Coordinates of C-alpha atoms and ligand atoms in Angstrom, one line a residue:
M1 CA 54.5 -5.9 2.0
R2 CA 55.9 -2.5 0.8
L3 CA 54.0 0.7 -0.1
G4 CA 54.8 2.9 -3.0
V5 CA 53.5 5.6 -5.2
C6 CA 53.4 6.7 -8.9
W7 CA 55.2 10.0 -9.3
Y8 CA 55.6 12.2 -12.4
P9 CA 58.6 14.5 -11.6
E10 CA 58.4 15.9 -15.2
Q11 CA 55.0 17.3 -14.4
W12 CA 56.1 19.4 -11.4
P13 CA 58.6 22.3 -10.7
E14 CA 61.9 20.8 -9.7
E15 CA 61.9 23.0 -6.6
W16 CA 59.1 20.8 -5.2
W17 CA 60.9 17.5 -5.7
A18 CA 63.0 17.3 -2.5
D19 CA 59.9 18.1 -0.4
D20 CA 57.9 15.5 -2.3
V21 CA 60.5 12.8 -1.8
R22 CA 61.0 13.6 1.9
R23 CA 57.3 13.4 2.5
M24 CA 57.1 10.0 0.6
A25 CA 59.7 8.5 2.9
E26 CA 58.0 10.1 6.0
M27 CA 54.7 8.5 4.9
G28 CA 56.2 5.0 5.0
L29 CA 56.6 4.6 1.2
T30 CA 59.6 2.7 -0.1
R31 CA 59.0 2.3 -3.9
V32 CA 58.3 5.0 -6.5
R33 CA 57.2 4.3 -10.0
I34 CA 58.3 6.9 -12.5
G35 CA 58.9 7.6 -16.2
E36 CA 56.2 5.6 -18.0
F37 CA 54.8 8.6 -19.9
A38 CA 57.9 10.8 -20.2
W39 CA 59.2 10.1 -23.7
S40 CA 58.8 13.7 -24.9
R41 CA 60.9 14.9 -22.0
I42 CA 63.5 12.1 -22.3
E43 CA 63.9 12.5 -26.1
P44 CA 62.6 16.0 -27.0
D45 CA 63.9 15.7 -30.6
P46 CA 64.9 12.6 -32.6
C47 CA 68.0 11.2 -31.0
R48 CA 68.6 14.2 -28.7
F49 CA 68.3 12.9 -25.2
D50 CA 67.8 15.0 -22.1
W51 CA 68.8 12.7 -19.3
G52 CA 69.6 15.4 -16.8
W53 CA 66.3 15.7 -15.1
L54 CA 65.7 12.0 -14.9
D55 CA 69.3 11.4 -13.5
R56 CA 68.5 14.0 -10.8
A57 CA 65.1 12.5 -10.0
I58 CA 66.4 8.9 -9.7
D59 CA 69.4 10.1 -7.6
L60 CA 67.1 12.0 -5.3
L61 CA 64.8 9.0 -4.8
H62 CA 67.7 6.7 -4.3
G63 CA 69.4 9.1 -1.8
A64 CA 66.2 9.0 0.3
G65 CA 66.1 5.2 0.3
L66 CA 63.2 4.9 -2.2
G67 CA 63.6 2.2 -4.8
V68 CA 62.7 3.2 -8.3
I69 CA 60.4 1.3 -10.6
L70 CA 61.2 2.7 -14.0
G71 CA 58.7 2.6 -16.8
T72 CA 59.5 2.3 -20.5
P73 CA 57.5 5.2 -22.1
T74 CA 56.3 3.3 -25.1
A75 CA 52.6 3.9 -24.3
T76 CA 53.1 7.6 -25.2
P77 CA 55.3 8.0 -28.4
P78 CA 56.0 11.7 -29.0
K79 CA 54.5 13.8 -31.7
W80 CA 57.7 14.0 -33.8
L81 CA 57.8 10.2 -34.0
V82 CA 54.1 9.9 -35.1
D83 CA 54.7 12.6 -37.7
R84 CA 57.7 10.7 -39.1
M85 CA 55.8 7.4 -39.2
P86 CA 52.1 8.2 -39.5
D87 CA 51.2 4.5 -40.3
M88 CA 52.3 3.5 -36.8
L89 CA 48.8 4.5 -35.6
A90 CA 46.3 1.8 -35.0
I91 CA 43.3 1.6 -37.2
D92 CA 39.8 1.4 -35.7
R93 CA 37.0 -0.9 -36.8
A94 CA 35.7 1.6 -39.2
G95 CA 39.1 1.9 -40.8
R96 CA 40.1 5.2 -39.3
P97 CA 43.4 6.0 -37.7
R98 CA 43.4 6.5 -33.9
R99 CA 45.3 9.8 -33.7
F100 CA 47.8 11.6 -31.5
G101 CA 46.6 13.6 -28.6
S102 CA 46.0 11.2 -25.8
R103 CA 47.9 7.9 -25.3
R104 CA 48.4 4.4 -26.6
H105 CA 48.4 5.7 -30.2
Y106 CA 50.4 2.9 -31.7
D107 CA 49.9 -0.4 -33.5
F108 CA 51.4 -3.5 -31.9
S109 CA 52.2 -5.0 -35.4
H110 CA 54.0 -2.0 -36.9
T111 CA 57.6 -3.2 -37.2
G112 CA 58.9 0.4 -37.4
Y113 CA 57.3 1.3 -34.1
R114 CA 58.5 -1.9 -32.6
A115 CA 62.0 -0.9 -33.5
E116 CA 61.5 2.5 -32.0
A117 CA 60.1 1.0 -28.8
A118 CA 63.2 -1.2 -28.7
R119 CA 65.5 1.8 -29.3
I120 CA 64.0 3.9 -26.4
T121 CA 64.0 0.8 -24.1
R122 CA 67.6 0.2 -24.9
A123 CA 68.6 3.8 -24.3
L124 CA 66.9 3.7 -20.9
A125 CA 68.3 0.3 -20.0
E126 CA 71.8 1.3 -20.9
R127 CA 71.6 4.5 -18.9
Y128 CA 69.9 3.2 -15.7
G129 CA 70.0 -0.6 -15.9
R130 CA 72.7 -0.9 -13.3
H131 CA 71.8 2.2 -11.3
P132 CA 71.6 1.0 -7.6
G133 CA 68.4 3.0 -7.1
V134 CA 66.5 1.2 -10.0
V135 CA 65.0 -2.0 -8.5
A136 CA 62.4 -2.9 -11.1
W137 CA 61.1 -2.1 -14.6
Q138 CA 57.6 -1.7 -15.9
T139 CA 57.1 -2.4 -19.6
D140 CA 54.9 0.1 -21.4
N141 CA 51.6 0.9 -19.5
E142 CA 48.4 -1.1 -19.4
Y143 CA 48.6 -3.0 -22.7
G144 CA 45.3 -2.9 -24.5
C145 CA 43.9 0.1 -22.5
H146 CA 41.3 2.1 -24.4
F147 CA 40.7 -1.0 -26.6
T148 CA 44.0 -0.8 -28.4
T149 CA 44.8 -4.5 -28.8
L150 CA 43.1 -4.9 -32.1
S151 CA 44.0 -2.8 -35.1
Q152 CA 42.8 -3.1 -38.7
S153 CA 46.0 -1.7 -40.1
A154 CA 47.9 -3.0 -43.2
A155 CA 50.7 -4.0 -40.8
A156 CA 48.4 -6.1 -38.7
A157 CA 46.8 -7.7 -41.8
A158 CA 50.2 -8.7 -43.2
A159 CA 51.4 -10.1 -39.9
F160 CA 48.1 -12.0 -39.5
R161 CA 48.7 -13.8 -42.8
I162 CA 52.1 -14.9 -41.7
W163 CA 50.7 -16.0 -38.3
L164 CA 48.0 -18.0 -40.2
V165 CA 50.6 -19.8 -42.3
R166 CA 52.4 -20.8 -39.1
R167 CA 49.3 -22.1 -37.5
H168 CA 47.6 -23.9 -40.4
G169 CA 50.5 -24.8 -42.7
N170 CA 48.5 -24.8 -46.0
I171 CA 45.4 -23.1 -47.2
D172 CA 43.4 -26.4 -47.4
A173 CA 44.0 -27.0 -43.8
L174 CA 42.8 -23.5 -43.0
N175 CA 39.7 -23.9 -45.1
R176 CA 38.9 -27.1 -43.3
A177 CA 39.6 -25.7 -39.9
W178 CA 37.4 -22.7 -40.4
G179 CA 34.6 -24.5 -42.3
T180 CA 34.8 -22.0 -45.1
V181 CA 32.7 -24.2 -47.4
F182 CA 29.8 -22.5 -45.5
W183 CA 28.6 -19.4 -47.5
S184 CA 31.4 -19.8 -50.2
Q185 CA 34.0 -18.3 -47.9
E186 CA 36.8 -20.5 -49.3
Y187 CA 40.3 -19.0 -49.8
R188 CA 42.8 -20.0 -52.5
S189 CA 45.8 -18.6 -50.7
F190 CA 46.8 -16.9 -47.5
D191 CA 47.2 -13.6 -49.4
E192 CA 43.4 -13.5 -49.9
I193 CA 42.7 -13.3 -46.1
D194 CA 41.8 -10.1 -44.4
P195 CA 41.1 -9.3 -40.7
P196 CA 37.5 -10.3 -39.9
T197 CA 36.0 -6.8 -39.8
L198 CA 33.4 -4.8 -41.7
T199 CA 31.8 -8.0 -43.0
V200 CA 28.1 -7.7 -43.9
T201 CA 27.0 -9.8 -41.0
E202 CA 28.8 -11.9 -38.4
P203 CA 32.2 -13.0 -39.6
N204 CA 33.3 -16.6 -39.4
P205 CA 33.9 -17.3 -35.7
A206 CA 36.9 -19.5 -36.3
H207 CA 38.4 -16.6 -38.3
V208 CA 37.7 -14.2 -35.5
L209 CA 39.2 -16.6 -32.9
D210 CA 42.4 -16.8 -34.9
W211 CA 42.4 -13.1 -35.2
R212 CA 42.1 -12.7 -31.4
R213 CA 44.8 -15.2 -30.8
F214 CA 47.0 -13.4 -33.3
A215 CA 46.4 -10.0 -31.7
S216 CA 47.2 -11.5 -28.3
D217 CA 50.4 -13.0 -29.6
E218 CA 51.4 -9.5 -31.0
V219 CA 51.1 -8.1 -27.4
V220 CA 53.3 -10.9 -26.1
A221 CA 55.9 -10.3 -28.9
F222 CA 55.8 -6.5 -28.3
N223 CA 56.4 -7.0 -24.6
R224 CA 59.1 -9.6 -25.2
V225 CA 61.2 -7.1 -27.3
Q226 CA 61.4 -5.0 -24.1
T227 CA 61.9 -7.8 -21.6
D228 CA 64.8 -9.2 -23.7
I229 CA 66.6 -5.9 -23.7
L230 CA 65.9 -5.2 -20.0
R231 CA 67.0 -8.7 -18.9
A232 CA 70.3 -8.3 -20.6
A233 CA 71.0 -4.7 -19.6
S234 CA 69.6 -4.6 -16.1
P235 CA 70.4 -7.9 -14.3
G236 CA 68.8 -8.7 -11.0
R237 CA 65.9 -6.2 -11.5
D238 CA 62.3 -7.4 -11.5
L239 CA 60.4 -7.0 -14.8
M240 CA 56.8 -6.2 -14.4
H241 CA 53.8 -5.0 -16.4
N242 CA 50.7 -3.3 -15.0
F243 CA 47.6 -5.2 -16.2
M244 CA 44.0 -3.9 -15.9
G245 CA 40.8 -5.1 -14.2
F246 CA 38.1 -7.2 -16.0
F247 CA 40.1 -7.0 -19.2
T248 CA 40.3 -9.9 -21.6
E249 CA 41.7 -8.6 -25.0
F250 CA 44.9 -10.6 -24.7
D251 CA 46.2 -13.6 -22.8
H252 CA 47.6 -12.2 -19.6
H253 CA 49.0 -15.6 -18.6
E254 CA 51.1 -15.6 -21.8
V255 CA 52.4 -12.0 -21.4
A256 CA 53.2 -12.7 -17.7
R257 CA 55.5 -15.7 -18.6
D258 CA 58.1 -13.2 -19.7
L259 CA 57.8 -11.2 -16.5
D260 CA 59.0 -11.7 -12.9
V261 CA 56.0 -10.0 -11.4
A262 CA 52.4 -9.5 -12.5
G263 CA 51.2 -6.0 -11.6
W264 CA 47.7 -4.7 -11.8
D265 CA 45.9 -1.4 -11.4
S266 CA 43.2 -1.5 -8.8
Y267 CA 40.3 1.0 -9.1
P268 CA 37.4 -0.8 -7.2
L269 CA 34.9 2.1 -7.5
G270 CA 35.5 2.6 -11.2
F271 CA 35.2 -1.1 -11.9
L272 CA 31.9 -1.4 -9.9
D273 CA 30.5 1.5 -11.9
Q274 CA 31.6 0.3 -15.3
F275 CA 30.8 -3.5 -15.2
W276 CA 27.8 -5.8 -15.0
F277 CA 26.8 -5.2 -11.4
S278 CA 23.1 -4.6 -10.6
A279 CA 21.8 -1.1 -9.9
E280 CA 21.3 -2.1 -6.3
E281 CA 24.9 -3.3 -5.8
K282 CA 26.2 -0.2 -7.5
L283 CA 24.4 1.9 -4.9
R284 CA 25.1 -0.3 -1.8
F285 CA 28.8 -0.6 -2.6
A286 CA 29.3 2.8 -4.4
R287 CA 31.9 4.0 -1.9
Q288 CA 33.6 0.6 -1.2
G289 CA 33.6 -1.2 -4.5
G290 CA 32.0 -4.7 -4.8
P291 CA 33.4 -6.9 -2.0
D292 CA 35.0 -9.3 -4.5
I293 CA 36.3 -6.9 -7.2
A294 CA 39.8 -6.3 -5.8
A295 CA 40.2 -9.8 -4.4
F296 CA 39.2 -11.4 -7.7
H297 CA 42.1 -9.6 -9.4
H298 CA 44.5 -10.2 -6.6
D299 CA 43.9 -13.9 -6.9
L300 CA 44.0 -13.8 -10.7
Y301 CA 47.3 -11.9 -10.9
R302 CA 48.9 -14.0 -8.2
G303 CA 48.3 -16.9 -10.6
C304 CA 49.6 -14.9 -13.6
G305 CA 52.8 -13.9 -11.7
R306 CA 53.4 -17.5 -10.4
G307 CA 53.0 -16.2 -6.9
R308 CA 54.6 -12.8 -7.4
W309 CA 52.3 -9.8 -7.9
W310 CA 52.0 -6.1 -7.1
V311 CA 49.2 -3.6 -7.0
V312 CA 51.0 -1.0 -9.1
E313 CA 48.2 1.6 -9.1
Q314 CA 45.8 1.8 -6.1
Q315 CA 42.9 4.2 -6.3
P316 CA 43.5 6.8 -3.6
G317 CA 40.2 8.8 -3.8
P318 CA 37.7 9.6 -6.6
V319 CA 38.8 8.8 -10.1
N320 CA 37.9 10.6 -13.3
W321 CA 37.1 7.9 -15.9
A322 CA 33.9 6.0 -14.8
S323 CA 30.4 7.2 -15.6
W324 CA 30.1 8.3 -12.0
N325 CA 33.1 8.8 -9.7
P326 CA 32.2 9.0 -6.0
A327 CA 34.7 9.4 -3.1
P328 CA 35.6 6.2 -1.3
L329 CA 34.2 5.8 2.3
P330 CA 36.8 7.0 4.8
G331 CA 39.0 4.0 5.6
M332 CA 38.6 2.2 2.2
V333 CA 42.0 3.2 0.9
R334 CA 43.5 1.5 4.0
L335 CA 41.2 -1.5 3.6
W336 CA 42.1 -2.0 0.0
T337 CA 45.8 -1.8 1.0
L338 CA 45.5 -4.4 3.7
E339 CA 43.4 -6.7 1.6
A340 CA 46.2 -6.8 -1.0
M341 CA 48.5 -7.8 1.9
A342 CA 46.1 -10.6 2.9
H343 CA 46.2 -12.0 -0.6
G344 CA 50.0 -12.0 -0.7
A345 CA 50.9 -8.8 -2.6
E346 CA 54.6 -7.7 -2.3
L347 CA 53.7 -4.0 -3.0
V348 CA 50.8 -1.6 -3.1
S349 CA 51.6 1.6 -4.9
Y350 CA 49.1 4.5 -5.0
F351 CA 48.2 6.3 -8.2
R352 CA 49.2 9.1 -7.9
W353 CA 51.3 11.2 -5.7
R354 CA 49.6 14.5 -6.3
Q355 CA 46.4 15.4 -8.2
A356 CA 47.3 17.2 -11.5
P357 CA 45.6 20.5 -12.0
F358 CA 46.0 20.2 -15.8
A359 CA 45.2 17.9 -18.7
Q360 CA 43.0 14.8 -18.9
E361 CA 43.1 13.5 -15.3
Q362 CA 42.6 16.8 -13.3
L363 CA 39.6 15.3 -11.5
H364 CA 41.6 12.2 -10.4
A365 CA 42.6 12.3 -6.8
G366 CA 46.2 11.8 -5.6
L367 CA 47.6 11.2 -2.1
L368 CA 48.1 15.0 -2.2
R369 CA 45.8 17.7 -3.4
P370 CA 46.9 20.0 -6.2
D371 CA 47.8 22.6 -3.5
R372 CA 50.4 20.1 -2.1
E373 CA 48.4 19.5 1.1
D374 CA 47.7 15.9 2.2
D375 CA 44.4 14.5 0.9
Q376 CA 42.5 11.7 2.6
G377 CA 44.5 9.1 0.7
A378 CA 47.7 10.3 2.4
H379 CA 46.3 9.9 5.9
E380 CA 45.1 6.4 5.0
A381 CA 48.5 5.4 3.5
R382 CA 50.1 6.4 6.7
Q383 CA 47.6 4.4 8.7
A384 CA 48.2 1.4 6.4
A385 CA 52.0 1.7 6.9
A386 CA 51.5 1.6 10.7
D387 CA 49.1 -1.4 10.4
I388 CA 51.6 -3.3 8.2
A389 CA 54.3 -2.7 10.8
A390 CA 52.0 -4.0 13.5
I391 CA 51.0 -7.1 11.6
G392 CA 54.5 -8.1 10.5
A393 CA 55.1 -10.5 7.6
A394 CA 52.1 -12.3 6.2
G395 CA 52.6 -16.1 5.6
P396 CA 52.1 -17.9 2.3
P397 CA 48.6 -18.0 0.8
P398 CA 46.8 -21.3 1.4
K399 CA 46.1 -23.9 -1.3
S400 CA 42.4 -24.5 -1.1
V401 CA 40.1 -23.9 -4.1
A402 CA 41.5 -23.6 -7.7
L403 CA 39.3 -21.7 -10.2
I404 CA 40.4 -22.1 -13.8
L405 CA 40.3 -19.1 -16.1
S406 CA 41.4 -19.3 -19.8
Y407 CA 41.5 -16.2 -22.0
E408 CA 41.1 -18.2 -25.1
S409 CA 37.9 -19.7 -23.7
L410 CA 36.7 -16.2 -22.8
W411 CA 37.2 -15.1 -26.4
V412 CA 34.9 -18.0 -27.5
T413 CA 31.9 -16.7 -25.6
E414 CA 32.7 -13.1 -26.5
I415 CA 32.7 -14.1 -30.2
Q416 CA 29.6 -16.2 -30.0
P417 CA 27.7 -15.3 -26.9
Q418 CA 24.4 -16.7 -28.3
G419 CA 22.6 -14.7 -25.6
R420 CA 23.4 -11.0 -25.2
D421 CA 24.0 -11.3 -21.5
F422 CA 26.2 -14.5 -21.6
N423 CA 29.6 -13.2 -20.3
G424 CA 32.1 -15.9 -19.4
L425 CA 34.1 -13.5 -17.2
E426 CA 31.0 -12.6 -15.3
L427 CA 30.2 -16.3 -14.7
A428 CA 33.7 -16.9 -13.4
Y429 CA 33.3 -13.8 -11.1
E430 CA 29.9 -15.1 -9.8
M431 CA 31.4 -18.4 -8.9
Y432 CA 34.4 -16.8 -7.3
A433 CA 32.1 -14.5 -5.3
A434 CA 30.0 -17.5 -4.1
L435 CA 33.2 -19.2 -2.8
R436 CA 34.2 -15.9 -1.0
R437 CA 30.7 -15.5 0.5
H438 CA 31.6 -18.7 2.4
G439 CA 34.9 -17.5 3.6
L440 CA 37.0 -19.7 1.2
D441 CA 40.4 -18.9 -0.2
V442 CA 40.6 -19.1 -4.0
D443 CA 43.5 -19.3 -6.5
I444 CA 42.6 -18.3 -10.1
L445 CA 44.8 -20.4 -12.3
P446 CA 45.6 -20.8 -16.0
P447 CA 44.3 -24.1 -17.6
D448 CA 47.8 -25.6 -17.7
A449 CA 48.5 -25.1 -14.0
P450 CA 49.1 -28.2 -11.9
L451 CA 46.3 -28.8 -9.4
D452 CA 48.3 -30.9 -6.9
G453 CA 47.5 -29.9 -3.4
Y454 CA 44.1 -28.3 -4.1
R455 CA 41.1 -29.5 -2.3
M456 CA 38.5 -28.5 -4.8
A457 CA 38.4 -27.1 -8.4
V458 CA 35.9 -24.9 -10.2
V459 CA 35.8 -24.6 -14.0
P460 CA 33.3 -21.9 -14.6
C461 CA 33.1 -22.0 -18.4
L462 CA 35.9 -23.4 -20.5
P463 CA 34.6 -24.0 -24.1
I464 CA 38.1 -25.1 -25.2
M465 CA 39.3 -27.8 -22.7
P466 CA 43.1 -28.4 -22.9
E467 CA 44.1 -32.1 -22.6
A468 CA 46.4 -31.2 -19.6
L469 CA 43.4 -29.9 -17.7
R470 CA 41.3 -33.0 -18.3
G471 CA 44.1 -35.0 -16.7
A472 CA 44.6 -32.6 -13.8
L473 CA 40.9 -32.6 -13.0
A474 CA 40.7 -36.4 -13.2
R475 CA 43.7 -36.7 -10.8
L476 CA 42.3 -34.1 -8.3
D477 CA 41.3 -35.7 -5.0
G478 CA 38.3 -33.6 -4.3
P479 CA 35.1 -32.2 -5.8
V480 CA 35.0 -30.4 -9.2
L481 CA 32.3 -28.1 -10.4
I482 CA 32.1 -27.8 -14.2
G483 CA 30.1 -24.9 -15.6
P484 CA 28.0 -24.6 -18.8
R485 CA 29.6 -24.5 -22.2
T486 CA 32.7 -26.3 -21.0
G487 CA 34.1 -28.6 -23.7
S488 CA 31.7 -27.1 -26.2
R489 CA 34.2 -26.2 -28.9
T490 CA 37.3 -27.6 -30.5
A491 CA 40.4 -25.5 -30.9
D492 CA 39.1 -24.6 -34.4
F493 CA 35.8 -23.3 -33.0
R494 CA 33.7 -26.4 -34.0
I495 CA 31.2 -28.3 -31.9
P496 CA 33.0 -31.5 -31.0
D497 CA 31.9 -34.7 -32.7
A498 CA 31.0 -36.3 -29.4
L499 CA 28.9 -33.2 -28.5
P500 CA 29.8 -31.0 -25.4
P501 CA 31.3 -31.5 -22.9
D502 CA 33.4 -33.6 -25.3
G503 CA 33.8 -36.7 -23.2
Q504 CA 34.7 -34.8 -20.0
L505 CA 31.8 -36.5 -18.2
P506 CA 29.4 -39.2 -19.3
L507 CA 26.8 -36.9 -20.7
K508 CA 25.9 -35.0 -23.9
V509 CA 24.6 -31.5 -24.2
V510 CA 22.0 -32.0 -27.0
R511 CA 20.5 -28.5 -27.1
V512 CA 21.4 -25.1 -25.7
E513 CA 19.2 -22.0 -25.4
S514 CA 19.7 -18.5 -24.3
L515 CA 16.9 -16.7 -22.3
R516 CA 16.1 -13.0 -22.6
P517 CA 15.5 -11.2 -19.3
G518 CA 12.1 -12.2 -18.0
L519 CA 12.1 -15.6 -19.7
E520 CA 13.0 -17.8 -16.8
L521 CA 13.0 -21.5 -16.0
A522 CA 11.8 -22.5 -12.5
G523 CA 13.9 -25.0 -10.5
E524 CA 13.7 -26.3 -7.0
G525 CA 14.9 -23.3 -4.9
T526 CA 16.5 -21.7 -7.9
T527 CA 15.6 -19.8 -11.1
V528 CA 17.6 -20.3 -14.3
R529 CA 18.1 -17.1 -16.3
R530 CA 20.2 -16.4 -19.4
W531 CA 21.2 -19.9 -20.4
F532 CA 20.0 -23.5 -20.2
E533 CA 21.3 -26.8 -21.7
T534 CA 19.3 -29.9 -22.3
L535 CA 21.3 -33.0 -21.2
E536 CA 21.2 -36.6 -22.4
T537 CA 22.7 -38.7 -19.6
A538 CA 22.2 -41.5 -17.2
L539 CA 23.9 -39.6 -14.4
P540 CA 21.8 -38.8 -11.3
A541 CA 20.5 -35.2 -11.0
E542 CA 21.3 -33.3 -7.8
E543 CA 19.3 -30.3 -8.9
S544 CA 16.5 -30.2 -11.4
L545 CA 14.0 -27.8 -12.9
T546 CA 10.5 -28.2 -11.5
D547 CA 9.5 -30.0 -14.8
G548 CA 12.2 -32.7 -13.9
R549 CA 14.9 -31.7 -16.4
P550 CA 18.4 -32.0 -14.8
L551 CA 20.2 -28.9 -13.9
V552 CA 23.2 -30.3 -11.9
V553 CA 24.3 -33.9 -12.5
R554 CA 26.8 -35.8 -10.5
A555 CA 29.6 -38.2 -11.6
G556 CA 31.6 -39.2 -8.6
A557 CA 32.9 -36.0 -7.0
A558 CA 32.4 -34.0 -10.2
R559 CA 29.3 -32.0 -11.0
Y560 CA 28.1 -30.5 -14.3
L561 CA 26.0 -27.4 -14.2
A562 CA 23.7 -27.1 -17.2
G563 CA 22.6 -23.5 -16.9
W564 CA 23.5 -20.0 -15.7
P565 CA 23.2 -20.3 -11.9
D566 CA 21.5 -17.8 -9.6
R567 CA 23.2 -17.0 -6.3
A568 CA 20.9 -19.3 -4.3
L569 CA 22.0 -22.3 -6.4
L570 CA 25.7 -21.2 -6.3
D571 CA 25.5 -20.9 -2.5
R572 CA 24.1 -24.4 -2.2
L573 CA 26.7 -25.9 -4.5
V574 CA 29.5 -24.2 -2.7
E575 CA 28.2 -25.4 0.7
R576 CA 27.8 -29.0 -0.7
L577 CA 31.1 -29.3 -2.5
A578 CA 33.3 -27.3 -0.1
G579 CA 31.7 -29.3 2.7
E580 CA 32.7 -32.6 0.9
A581 CA 36.2 -31.2 0.5
G582 CA 36.4 -30.6 4.2
L583 CA 36.9 -26.9 3.8
D584 CA 34.3 -25.8 6.4
P585 CA 32.4 -23.2 4.4
I586 CA 30.6 -20.6 6.5
P587 CA 28.0 -18.3 5.0
L588 CA 29.1 -14.8 5.8
P589 CA 27.0 -11.7 6.5
D590 CA 26.6 -9.5 3.4
G591 CA 29.7 -7.5 2.8
L592 CA 32.0 -9.4 5.2
R593 CA 35.0 -11.1 3.6
L594 CA 37.8 -13.2 5.1
R595 CA 41.2 -14.3 3.9
R596 CA 44.0 -16.4 5.4
A597 CA 47.8 -15.8 4.9
G598 CA 49.9 -18.3 6.8
D599 CA 48.7 -18.3 10.4
L600 CA 47.1 -14.8 10.0
R601 CA 43.4 -14.2 9.5
F602 CA 42.0 -11.1 7.9
A603 CA 38.4 -9.7 8.0
F604 CA 37.2 -6.8 5.8
N605 CA 33.9 -5.0 6.1
Y606 CA 32.6 -3.9 2.7
A607 CA 29.1 -3.3 4.0
P608 CA 27.9 0.2 4.6
E609 CA 26.8 -0.8 8.1
P610 CA 28.8 -2.1 11.1
L611 CA 29.3 -5.8 11.6
R612 CA 30.2 -7.9 14.7
I613 CA 32.7 -10.7 14.3
D614 CA 33.2 -11.7 17.9
G615 CA 32.5 -15.4 16.9
L616 CA 35.6 -15.4 14.7
L617 CA 37.9 -13.9 17.3
A618 CA 37.4 -16.4 20.2
D619 CA 40.9 -17.4 21.5
A620 CA 42.6 -15.2 18.9
E621 CA 45.6 -12.9 19.3
V622 CA 44.2 -9.7 17.7
L623 CA 46.7 -7.6 15.9
V624 CA 44.4 -5.0 14.2
G625 CA 40.8 -4.1 14.9
G626 CA 38.4 -6.0 17.1
P627 CA 35.0 -7.7 17.3
D628 CA 33.2 -4.5 16.1
L629 CA 34.0 -3.8 12.5
P630 CA 32.7 -0.4 11.3
P631 CA 32.1 0.1 7.6
A632 CA 35.6 -0.1 5.9
G633 CA 36.8 -1.8 9.1
V634 CA 39.6 -4.3 9.1
A635 CA 40.5 -6.9 11.7
V636 CA 43.7 -9.1 11.7
W637 CA 44.4 -11.9 14.1
R638 CA 46.2 -15.2 14.5
Ligands
GAL1 C1 45.3 3.7 -15.3 C2 46.5 4.2 -16.0 C3 47.0 5.5 -15.3 C4 45.9 6.5 -15.0 C5 44.9 5.8 -14.2 C6 43.7 6.6 -13.8 O1 44.5 3.1 -16.2 O2 47.5 3.3 -16.0 O3 48.0 6.1 -16.1 O4 45.3 6.9 -16.2 O5 44.4 4.7 -14.8 O6 42.8 6.0 -12.9

């Protein structure tokens, strides 16, 4: 695994560059990402290019043996371009333009902007596509960031109508698919259809689902314009995009099909602060990040990248954008780096080289402080480089448990949650975390992935079940856990005629209910909160409510889970199913996580207190650490 950094030569005096680059190499870094926000310096006026500075920066990096990952600058179109084409701005839900002055101020559907994005990409690709120092390209930056996937623009509405014609063929088919007879929503032609926003009450969910699919396809198409140009003009270079954490606005599997490598930006402390974690977890792990946050995304993006994935931005210290931004515990930057290695990353690249004393991110740490001295992150990057050298190459990730995640299915529960706290992504995360609490290795896969070789599968919540997955699950030689709401909708957002889970197992979900906080159903050794389904089935129950209603039923090696599980129930199910699969689940102490890579074993201590792992190290050849793991401690052995 390589180490790298994100560097912005355009933001610093050129007299500093040589020293920066020398120190990067000395630190053990071999990759540097540049350029992704530099459009106004590359093309200061329309069609007047200033390549000099970028030529010198790339040559300098190349001369020092640092491979360049060059970003296309399409996330930050310059002011002159916006002024020439003001309707390229995205339109928010209230119908207002999202204006110039930060970033991502563009509309994916605007054909004029798409042409401009192609033009600047081609200019960069023609100039640097065959430069020996350029080893990879990043398209744009964090598609969808700041909620920019959906736009209510005229361009998007027009493109949506064309998309609908392609999907439905004729207007009668669309009316049937959406059930528009309900509330007199019927359309006479595709021209009458608008984006589903600013309706008086909830818009038709089938309309919204098609709108979400369309918006996702627009991201795919926008990205493909760039990958087509880069593939032709820059042969042999990896094409990559940096995806985000806990983000579902577009189908990442689909975008990644056009890439060689799936990248992602890892900010464990910011994600802990901003997402669904309890107040208690937010305090206990405030300086480490929840023990499964980084790993969940490593395993997700390994699946997106068909095995090839990078951490493109690694948090190096406090960030600026969460509600609260504490400093990581000393050692965490190193731990996060080695954890990516354990999950098979090819690269961990820190964001950013030096903290900027100006503009929006001046409170975001870098490896270096604004005064050019090393910050804590620099020391830990050096330590990680030494550890990686001591460990050597990590072997291939094991095939053990497959967890299926579908963006289309996540949109279904986002569109119609039915209970305010029903979040399909959170449910997937909870099941993932339960597997990890038992030391298991998980691959997060798209619903069309083959499952051959896996010992067990988990389908947390997949309202729309693709046919291919039904077959793959039936063929799997091992236990399968199927979560609530799976098979509960057709592709047109209807309840299936056979009722959920639509023939997947011999049972029918005859009623669903959501439960406000405090309204709970007692089970044997479990409490059901948020969601419960009433089943009609002859299958035997393995877990029940105290009133006898089934909560988990069994059909062969498969289980159907009829409610939102608490951690006690998930732990029991993981122990039972993984035990049947012969995976040897071991309940781990709170905060300890394990991962296998080939014949290597990694242990990470996310707890704020020390842990002892001597039991794991019997007869081991220890490469890093030892039986006493301090907070943020790492051990590696074979
Ligand atoms: C990412 C983004 C970077 C920077 C970073 C700050 O979302 O790609 O440009 O803003 O966050 O943590």
